[in-house]
Coordinates of C-alpha atoms in Angstrom, one line a residue:
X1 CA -77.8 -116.2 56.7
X2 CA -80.7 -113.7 56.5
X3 CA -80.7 -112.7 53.0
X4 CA -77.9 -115.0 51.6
X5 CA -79.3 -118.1 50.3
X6 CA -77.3 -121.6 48.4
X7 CA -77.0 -118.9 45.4
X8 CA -77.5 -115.3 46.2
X9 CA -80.6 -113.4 47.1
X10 CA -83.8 -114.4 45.7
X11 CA -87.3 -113.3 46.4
X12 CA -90.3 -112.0 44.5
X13 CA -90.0 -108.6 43.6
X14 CA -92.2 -105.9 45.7
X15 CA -92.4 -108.6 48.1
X16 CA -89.3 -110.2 49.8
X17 CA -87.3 -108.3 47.1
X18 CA -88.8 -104.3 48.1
X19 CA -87.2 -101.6 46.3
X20 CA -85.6 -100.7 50.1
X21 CA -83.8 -104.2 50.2
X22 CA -82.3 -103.7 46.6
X23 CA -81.2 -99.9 47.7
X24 CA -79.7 -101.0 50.6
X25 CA -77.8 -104.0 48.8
X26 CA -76.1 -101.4 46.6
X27 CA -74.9 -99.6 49.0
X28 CA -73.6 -102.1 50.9
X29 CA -71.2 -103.3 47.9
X30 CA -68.7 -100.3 49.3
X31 CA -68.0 -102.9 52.1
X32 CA -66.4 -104.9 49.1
X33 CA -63.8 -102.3 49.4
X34 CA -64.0 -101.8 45.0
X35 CA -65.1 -98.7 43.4
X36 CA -66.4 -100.3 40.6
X37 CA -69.3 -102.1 39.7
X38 CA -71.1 -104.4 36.4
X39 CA -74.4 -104.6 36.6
X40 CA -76.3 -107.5 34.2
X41 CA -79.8 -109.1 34.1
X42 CA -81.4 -111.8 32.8
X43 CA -84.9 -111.0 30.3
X44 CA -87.4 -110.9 33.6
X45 CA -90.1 -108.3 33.7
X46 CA -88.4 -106.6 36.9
X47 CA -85.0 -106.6 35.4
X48 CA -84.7 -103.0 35.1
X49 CA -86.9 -101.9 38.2
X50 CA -84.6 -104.0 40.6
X51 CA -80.9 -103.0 38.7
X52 CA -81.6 -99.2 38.8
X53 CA -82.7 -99.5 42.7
X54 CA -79.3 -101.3 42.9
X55 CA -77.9 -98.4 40.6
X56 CA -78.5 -95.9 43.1
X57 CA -78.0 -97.1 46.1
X58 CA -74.1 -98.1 45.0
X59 CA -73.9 -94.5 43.3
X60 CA -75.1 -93.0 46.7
X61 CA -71.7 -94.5 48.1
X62 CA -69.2 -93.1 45.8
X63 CA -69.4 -96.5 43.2
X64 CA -68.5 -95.9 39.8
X65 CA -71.3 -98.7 37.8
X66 CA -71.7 -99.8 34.0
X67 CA -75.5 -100.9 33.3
X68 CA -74.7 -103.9 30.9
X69 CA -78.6 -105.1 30.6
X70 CA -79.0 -108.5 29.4
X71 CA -76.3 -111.3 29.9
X72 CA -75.7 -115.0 30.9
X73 CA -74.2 -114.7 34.3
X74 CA -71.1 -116.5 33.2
X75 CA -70.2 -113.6 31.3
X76 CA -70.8 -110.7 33.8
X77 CA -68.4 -113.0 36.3
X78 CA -65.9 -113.0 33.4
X79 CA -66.2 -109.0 32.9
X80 CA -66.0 -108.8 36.6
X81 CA -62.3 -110.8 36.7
X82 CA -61.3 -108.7 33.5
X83 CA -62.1 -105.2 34.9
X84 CA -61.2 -106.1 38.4
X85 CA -64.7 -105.2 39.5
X86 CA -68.1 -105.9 41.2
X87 CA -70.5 -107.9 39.5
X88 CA -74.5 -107.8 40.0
X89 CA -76.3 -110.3 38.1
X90 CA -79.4 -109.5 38.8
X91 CA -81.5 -113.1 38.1
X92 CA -83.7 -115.6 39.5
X93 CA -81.8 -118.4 37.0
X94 CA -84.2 -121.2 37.0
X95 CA -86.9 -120.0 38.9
X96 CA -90.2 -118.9 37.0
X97 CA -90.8 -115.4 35.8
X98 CA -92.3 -113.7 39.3
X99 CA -88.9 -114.3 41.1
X100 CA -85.5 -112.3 40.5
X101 CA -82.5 -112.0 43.0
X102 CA -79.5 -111.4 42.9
X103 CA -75.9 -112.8 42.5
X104 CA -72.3 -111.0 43.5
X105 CA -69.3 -111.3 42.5
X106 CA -66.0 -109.9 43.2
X107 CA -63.2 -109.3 40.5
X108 CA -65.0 -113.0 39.1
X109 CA -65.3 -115.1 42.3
X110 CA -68.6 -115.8 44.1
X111 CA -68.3 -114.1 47.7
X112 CA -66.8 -115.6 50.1
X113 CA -69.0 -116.0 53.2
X114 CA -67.3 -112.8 55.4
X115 CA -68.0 -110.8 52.7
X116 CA -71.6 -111.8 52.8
X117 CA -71.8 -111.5 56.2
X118 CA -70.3 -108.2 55.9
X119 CA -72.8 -107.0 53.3
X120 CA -75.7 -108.6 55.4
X121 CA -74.1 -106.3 58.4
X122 CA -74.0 -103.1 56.7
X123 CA -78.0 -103.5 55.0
X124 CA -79.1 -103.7 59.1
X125 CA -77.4 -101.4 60.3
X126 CA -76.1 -98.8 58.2
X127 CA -73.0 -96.7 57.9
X128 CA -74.0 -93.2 58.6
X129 CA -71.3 -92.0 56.1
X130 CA -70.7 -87.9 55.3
X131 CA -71.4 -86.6 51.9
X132 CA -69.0 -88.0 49.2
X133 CA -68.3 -87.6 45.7
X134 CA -71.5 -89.7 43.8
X135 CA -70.5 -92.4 41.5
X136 CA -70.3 -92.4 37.6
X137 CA -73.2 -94.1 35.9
X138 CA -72.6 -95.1 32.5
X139 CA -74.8 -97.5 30.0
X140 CA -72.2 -100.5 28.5
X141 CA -73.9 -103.1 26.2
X142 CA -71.0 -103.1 24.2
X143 CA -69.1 -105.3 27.1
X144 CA -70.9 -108.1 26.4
X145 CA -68.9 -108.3 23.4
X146 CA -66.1 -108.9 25.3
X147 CA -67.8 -112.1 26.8
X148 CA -68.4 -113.0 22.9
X149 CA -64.6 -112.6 22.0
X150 CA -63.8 -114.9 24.6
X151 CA -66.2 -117.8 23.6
X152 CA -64.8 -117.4 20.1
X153 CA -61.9 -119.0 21.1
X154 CA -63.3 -121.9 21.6
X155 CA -65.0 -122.7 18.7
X156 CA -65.1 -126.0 17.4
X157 CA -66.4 -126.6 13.8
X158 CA -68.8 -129.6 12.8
X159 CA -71.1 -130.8 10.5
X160 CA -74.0 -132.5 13.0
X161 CA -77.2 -130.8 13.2
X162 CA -78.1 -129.0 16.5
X163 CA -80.8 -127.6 18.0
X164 CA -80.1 -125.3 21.2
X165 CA -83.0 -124.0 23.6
X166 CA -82.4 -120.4 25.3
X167 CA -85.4 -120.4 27.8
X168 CA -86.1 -117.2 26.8
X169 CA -84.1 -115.9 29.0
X170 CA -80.0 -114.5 29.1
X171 CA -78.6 -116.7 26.3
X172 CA -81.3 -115.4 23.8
X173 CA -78.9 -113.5 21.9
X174 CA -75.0 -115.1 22.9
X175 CA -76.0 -118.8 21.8
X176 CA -77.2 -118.5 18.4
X177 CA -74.2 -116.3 17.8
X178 CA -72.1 -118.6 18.5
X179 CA -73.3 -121.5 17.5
X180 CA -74.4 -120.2 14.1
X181 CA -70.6 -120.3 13.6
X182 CA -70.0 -124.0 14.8
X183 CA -72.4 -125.6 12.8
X184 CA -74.4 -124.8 9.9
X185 CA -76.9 -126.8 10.5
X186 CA -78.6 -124.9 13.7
X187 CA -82.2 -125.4 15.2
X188 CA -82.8 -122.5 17.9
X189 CA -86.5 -122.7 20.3
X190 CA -87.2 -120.5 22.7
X191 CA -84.9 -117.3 22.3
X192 CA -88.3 -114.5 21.9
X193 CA -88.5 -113.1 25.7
X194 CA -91.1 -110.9 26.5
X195 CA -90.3 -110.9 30.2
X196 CA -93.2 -113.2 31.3
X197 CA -91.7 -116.8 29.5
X198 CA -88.4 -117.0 30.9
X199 CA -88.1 -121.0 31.8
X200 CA -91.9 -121.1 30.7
X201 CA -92.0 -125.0 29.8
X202 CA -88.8 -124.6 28.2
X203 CA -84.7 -124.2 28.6
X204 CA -83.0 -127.0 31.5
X205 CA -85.9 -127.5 33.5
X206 CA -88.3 -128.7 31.3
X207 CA -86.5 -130.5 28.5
X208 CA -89.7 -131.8 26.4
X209 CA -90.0 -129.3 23.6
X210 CA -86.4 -129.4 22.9
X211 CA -86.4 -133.4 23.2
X212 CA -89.5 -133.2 20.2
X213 CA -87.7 -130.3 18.2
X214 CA -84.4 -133.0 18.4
X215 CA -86.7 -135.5 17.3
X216 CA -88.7 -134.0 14.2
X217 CA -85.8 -132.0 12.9
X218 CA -83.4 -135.4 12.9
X219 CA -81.0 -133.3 14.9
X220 CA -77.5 -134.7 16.3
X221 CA -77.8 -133.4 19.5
X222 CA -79.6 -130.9 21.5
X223 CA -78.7 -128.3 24.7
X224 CA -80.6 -126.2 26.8
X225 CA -79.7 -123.9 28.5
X226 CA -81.4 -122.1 32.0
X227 CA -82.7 -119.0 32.1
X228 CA -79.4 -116.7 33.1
X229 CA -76.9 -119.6 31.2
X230 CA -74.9 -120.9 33.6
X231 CA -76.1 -124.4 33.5
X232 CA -76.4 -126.8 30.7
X233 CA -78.3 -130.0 29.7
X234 CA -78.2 -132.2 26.2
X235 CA -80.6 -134.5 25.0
X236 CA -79.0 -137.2 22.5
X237 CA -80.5 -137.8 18.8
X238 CA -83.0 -139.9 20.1
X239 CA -85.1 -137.2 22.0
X240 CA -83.6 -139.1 26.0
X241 CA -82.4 -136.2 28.2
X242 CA -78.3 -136.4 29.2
X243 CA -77.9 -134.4 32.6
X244 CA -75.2 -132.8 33.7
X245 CA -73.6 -136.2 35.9
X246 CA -73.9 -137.9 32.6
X247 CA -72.0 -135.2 30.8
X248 CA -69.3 -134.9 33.4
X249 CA -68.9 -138.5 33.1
X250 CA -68.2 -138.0 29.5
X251 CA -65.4 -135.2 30.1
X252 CA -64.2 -137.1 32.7
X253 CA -63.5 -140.2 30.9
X254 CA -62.2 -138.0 27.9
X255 CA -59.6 -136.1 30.2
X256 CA -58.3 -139.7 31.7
X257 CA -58.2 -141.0 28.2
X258 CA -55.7 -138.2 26.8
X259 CA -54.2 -137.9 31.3
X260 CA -55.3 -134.9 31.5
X261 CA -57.6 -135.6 34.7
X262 CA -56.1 -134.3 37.6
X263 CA -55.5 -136.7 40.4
X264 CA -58.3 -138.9 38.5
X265 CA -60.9 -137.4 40.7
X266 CA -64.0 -135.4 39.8
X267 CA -66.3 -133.4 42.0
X268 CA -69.6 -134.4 42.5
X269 CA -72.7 -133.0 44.2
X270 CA -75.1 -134.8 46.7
X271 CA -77.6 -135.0 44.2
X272 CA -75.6 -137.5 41.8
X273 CA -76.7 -140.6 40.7
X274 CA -74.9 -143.8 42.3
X275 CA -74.8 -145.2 38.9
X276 CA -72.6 -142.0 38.0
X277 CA -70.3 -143.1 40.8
X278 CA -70.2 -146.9 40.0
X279 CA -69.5 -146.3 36.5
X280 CA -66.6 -143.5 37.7
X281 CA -65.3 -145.4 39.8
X282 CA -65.0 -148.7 37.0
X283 CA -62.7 -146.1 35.5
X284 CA -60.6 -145.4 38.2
X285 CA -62.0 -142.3 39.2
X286 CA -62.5 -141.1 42.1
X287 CA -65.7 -138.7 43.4
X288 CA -65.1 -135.7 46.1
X289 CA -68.9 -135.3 47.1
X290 CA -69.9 -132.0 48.1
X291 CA -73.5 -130.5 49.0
X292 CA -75.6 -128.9 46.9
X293 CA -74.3 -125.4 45.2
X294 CA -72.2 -124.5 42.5
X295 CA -70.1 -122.5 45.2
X296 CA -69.1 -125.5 47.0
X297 CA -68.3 -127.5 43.7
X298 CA -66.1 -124.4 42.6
X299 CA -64.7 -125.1 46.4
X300 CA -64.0 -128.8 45.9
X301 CA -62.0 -128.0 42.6
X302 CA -60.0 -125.5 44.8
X303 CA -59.8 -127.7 47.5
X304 CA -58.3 -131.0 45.8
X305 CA -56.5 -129.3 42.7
X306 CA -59.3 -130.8 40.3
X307 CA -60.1 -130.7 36.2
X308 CA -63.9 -130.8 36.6
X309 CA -66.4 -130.7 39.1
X310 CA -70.4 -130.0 38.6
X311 CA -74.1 -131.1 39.8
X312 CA -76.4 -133.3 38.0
X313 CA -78.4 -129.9 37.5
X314 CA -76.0 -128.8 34.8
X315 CA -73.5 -126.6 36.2
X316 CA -70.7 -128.0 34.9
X317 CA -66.8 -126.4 35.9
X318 CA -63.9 -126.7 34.0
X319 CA -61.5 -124.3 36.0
X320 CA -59.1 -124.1 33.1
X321 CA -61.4 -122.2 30.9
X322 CA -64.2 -120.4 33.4
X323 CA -64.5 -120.2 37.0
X324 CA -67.7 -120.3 37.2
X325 CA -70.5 -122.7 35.3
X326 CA -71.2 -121.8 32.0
X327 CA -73.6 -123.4 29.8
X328 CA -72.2 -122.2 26.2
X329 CA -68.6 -123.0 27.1
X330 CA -69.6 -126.3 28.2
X331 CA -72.1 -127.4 25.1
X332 CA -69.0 -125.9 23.3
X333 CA -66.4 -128.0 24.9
X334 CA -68.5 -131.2 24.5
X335 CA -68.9 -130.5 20.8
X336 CA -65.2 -130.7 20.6
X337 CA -64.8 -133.5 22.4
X338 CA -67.5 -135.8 20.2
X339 CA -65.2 -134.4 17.0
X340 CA -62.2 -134.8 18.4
X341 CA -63.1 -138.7 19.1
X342 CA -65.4 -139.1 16.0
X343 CA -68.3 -140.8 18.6
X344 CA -71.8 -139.7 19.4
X345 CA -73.3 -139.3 23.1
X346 CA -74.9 -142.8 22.9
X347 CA -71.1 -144.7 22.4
X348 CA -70.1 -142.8 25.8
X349 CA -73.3 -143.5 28.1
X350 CA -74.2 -146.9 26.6
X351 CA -72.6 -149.1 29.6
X352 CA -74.2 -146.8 32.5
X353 CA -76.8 -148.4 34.6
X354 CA -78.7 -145.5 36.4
X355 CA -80.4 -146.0 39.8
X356 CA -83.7 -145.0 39.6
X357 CA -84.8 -142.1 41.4
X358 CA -87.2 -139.4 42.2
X359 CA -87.4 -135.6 43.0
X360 CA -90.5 -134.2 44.7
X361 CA -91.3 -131.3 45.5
X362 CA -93.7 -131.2 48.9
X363 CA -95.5 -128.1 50.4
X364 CA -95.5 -128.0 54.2
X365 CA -96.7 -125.3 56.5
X366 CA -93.7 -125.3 59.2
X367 CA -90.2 -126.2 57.2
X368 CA -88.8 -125.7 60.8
X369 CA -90.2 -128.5 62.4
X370 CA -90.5 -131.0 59.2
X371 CA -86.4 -130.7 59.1
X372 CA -85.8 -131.4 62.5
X373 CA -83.5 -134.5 64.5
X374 CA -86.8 -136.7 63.8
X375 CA -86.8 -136.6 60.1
X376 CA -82.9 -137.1 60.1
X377 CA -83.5 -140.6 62.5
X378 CA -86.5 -141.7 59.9
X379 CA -84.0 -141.1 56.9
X380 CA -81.1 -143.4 59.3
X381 CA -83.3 -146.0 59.7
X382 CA -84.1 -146.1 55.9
X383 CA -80.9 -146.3 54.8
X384 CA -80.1 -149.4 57.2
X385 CA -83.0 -151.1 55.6
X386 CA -81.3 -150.3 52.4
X387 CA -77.8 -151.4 53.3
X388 CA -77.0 -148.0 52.5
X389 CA -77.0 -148.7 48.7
X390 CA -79.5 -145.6 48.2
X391 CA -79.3 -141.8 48.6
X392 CA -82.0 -139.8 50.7
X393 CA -81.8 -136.4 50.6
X394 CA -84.0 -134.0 51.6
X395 CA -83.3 -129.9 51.9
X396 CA -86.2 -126.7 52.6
X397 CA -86.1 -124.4 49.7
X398 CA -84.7 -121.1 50.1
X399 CA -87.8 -119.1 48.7
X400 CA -90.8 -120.9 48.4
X401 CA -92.7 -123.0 51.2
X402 CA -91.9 -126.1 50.3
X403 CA -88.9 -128.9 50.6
X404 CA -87.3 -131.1 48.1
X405 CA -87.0 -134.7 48.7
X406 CA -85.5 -137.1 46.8
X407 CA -84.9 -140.4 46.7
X408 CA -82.4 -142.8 44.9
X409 CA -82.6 -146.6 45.4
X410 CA -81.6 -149.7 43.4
X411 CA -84.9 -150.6 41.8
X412 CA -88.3 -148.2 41.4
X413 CA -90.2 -150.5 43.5
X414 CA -87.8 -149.7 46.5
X415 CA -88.0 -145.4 45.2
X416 CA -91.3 -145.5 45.4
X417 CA -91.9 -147.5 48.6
X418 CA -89.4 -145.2 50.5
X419 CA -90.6 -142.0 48.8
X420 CA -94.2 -142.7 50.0
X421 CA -93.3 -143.8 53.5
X422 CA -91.1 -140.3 54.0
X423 CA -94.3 -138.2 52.5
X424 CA -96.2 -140.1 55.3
X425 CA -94.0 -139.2 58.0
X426 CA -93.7 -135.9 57.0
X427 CA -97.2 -135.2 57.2
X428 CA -96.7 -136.2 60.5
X429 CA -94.3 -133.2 61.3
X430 CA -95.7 -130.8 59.8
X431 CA -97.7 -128.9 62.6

């Protein structure tokens, strides 16, 4: 795709996000064939520049649109299934501060890829339409309450201590809220955006401050969320991070326990630690492995009539209560489940052996060439040596110039052998 990337549009505003692009994407939601549309943001500096150049470009086509300002993206997709309407999140998730993009929705499911082809169609060559009636505009904070009422149902009382993390960034105001009626015993870091500190050495991506706030606070447990709240990660009372595999694991085995897991199978992406899947499959469960992208895990649920599905990142999908990831519901839901079964996150995960592994980001000058048939042969052979009891993966990023390469094998010895001798070789490509 051109504009679409794994998860929306992303770019750095004034840049590969112009005002032009932004117009022109609003005006192409009339190809979604809805007259109405929900606009949301996360807490980034260009939240407001980029939604009102979306604003009027989908007013110029006739679209009716309510301005919602900030929200976690898991609750614009849930106003977008309620009012039967387009949702723009506009949001960069976990990217730093100088990034936005944007996400769409229609009436609460991600687009399918016609309709983003569609869209992409329409911004290159536009309709030349005759003069129509202008949308309404009209400014709707109070729908986020909406999104509150329905997280009230799920509220779970209990008397551990808890600290949560917002990342400065959508869940600043939602997450304290809620969980200032769970527990009363409630640590909150990170939930003072001031545009610029969104995912700033905080929230899911950088889970050390909450890990030491755990810590010093004697805390129960901790969760952080991203920085538009659709993904979630715990660390136990001990301060040692719990990613989302870990966590899926947990629901997973709880859902078998009570047979509740449908067709004892869980959806996994890519990226998940062969330890996850040992231990999984020591319970009988089965793993439907999907690439990387909450749109394919939300496809694999679909696909194979599943209870769960997520990716080690921490979007986490329980189909029965959201169709989307959602970080609150999910810390909300585990909660529960730790009550309901009077254990803590160390009785669950004290029996998993992970595989060591490592994540690297590496800048290259031509992502063309590095991801060619030559890198794919190099990766072959690797594996072979390995017996195939390892996972290489490797995949260009979307927005910036660099690729992600990971490695997962049996011992760190072996990780960083492999990692080191792909680096090499990639250097090698990279002309």
């Amino acid at each position: 795709m051109k504009y679409f990337g794994t998860d929306g549009i992303r770019g750095i505003p004034n840049q590969k996000l112009s005002l032009e692009l932004i117009q022109s994407i609003g005006k192409a939601l009339v190809t979604l064939n809805n007259s109405n549309v929900i606009v949301g943001t996360d807490t980034r500096e260009s939240k407001d520049m980029l939604a009102y150049a979306l604003i009027a470009g989908a007013l110029s086509q006739g679209l009716n649109v309510e301005y919602v300002e900030v929200i976690p993206t898991p609750g614009l997709i849930y106003l977008s299934k309620l009012k039967k309407a387009i949702g723009v999140m506009i949001t960069a998730s976990h990217n730093p501060y100088v990034y936005n993009g944007i996400k769409i929705i229609n009436e609460g499911n991600k687009l399918s890829k016609e309709e983003e082809e569609r869209i992409e169609l329409f911004i290159d060559h536009p309709s030349v339409l005759s003069f129509k009636k202008i949308g309404i505009y009209s400014s709707s904070k109070s729908l986020l309450k909406e999104y509150h009422k329905k997280l009230f149902q799920y509220i779970f009382p209990t008397n551990m201590k808890i600290a949560i993390d917002c990342a400065n960034g959508a869940t600043y105001k939602t997450a304290p809220l809620i969980f200032n009626l769970i527990t009363n015993s409630l640590v909150v870091i990170h939930h003072h955006p001031n545009g610029c500190n969104i995912n700033e050495n905080c929230g899911s991506t950088h889970l050390e401050s909450l890990s030491k706030t755990v810590v010093e606070e004697k805390c129960d447990l901790g969760f952080a969320f991203d920085g538009d709240g659709d993904r979630i990660l715990c660390v136990d009372k001990n301060g040692i991070p719990v990613d989302g595999d870990l966590l899926i694991y947990i629901f997973s085995c709880y859902l078998k326990d009570r047979g509740l897991l449908k067709n004892n199978k869980v959806a996994l992406s890519i990226m998940s630690n062969l330890g996850i899947i040992q231990a999984l499959r020591k319970k009988d469960i089965e793993v439907v492995e999907t690439p990387v992208g909450d749109k394919y895990i939300v496809q694999a649920i679909k696909n194979n009539n599943l209870s769960i599905g997520g990716e080690n990142s921490g979007h986490i999908v329980f189909p029965e209560f959201t169709a989307t990831g959602d970080g609150i519901l999910i810390a909300m839901k585990l909660v529960q489940v730790l009550e309901e079964t009077h254990t803590t996150l160390e009785d669950w995960l004290k029996d998993i052996v992970l595989y060591p592994d490592v994540l690297e980001n590496v800048v290259v000058q031509n992502k063309k060439n590095v991801m060619g048939i030559p890198l794919q042969k190099e990766i072959e052979t690797i594996k072979e040596e390995l017996h195939y009891d390892c996972k290489i993966i490797v995949r260009p990023s979307g927005t910036e110039d660099f690729i992600r390469l990971s490695v997962m094998a049996k011992t760190k010895e072996l990780v960083e052998k492999y990692k080191n001798k792909l680096l090499s070789f990639i250097q090698t490509l990279d002309v």
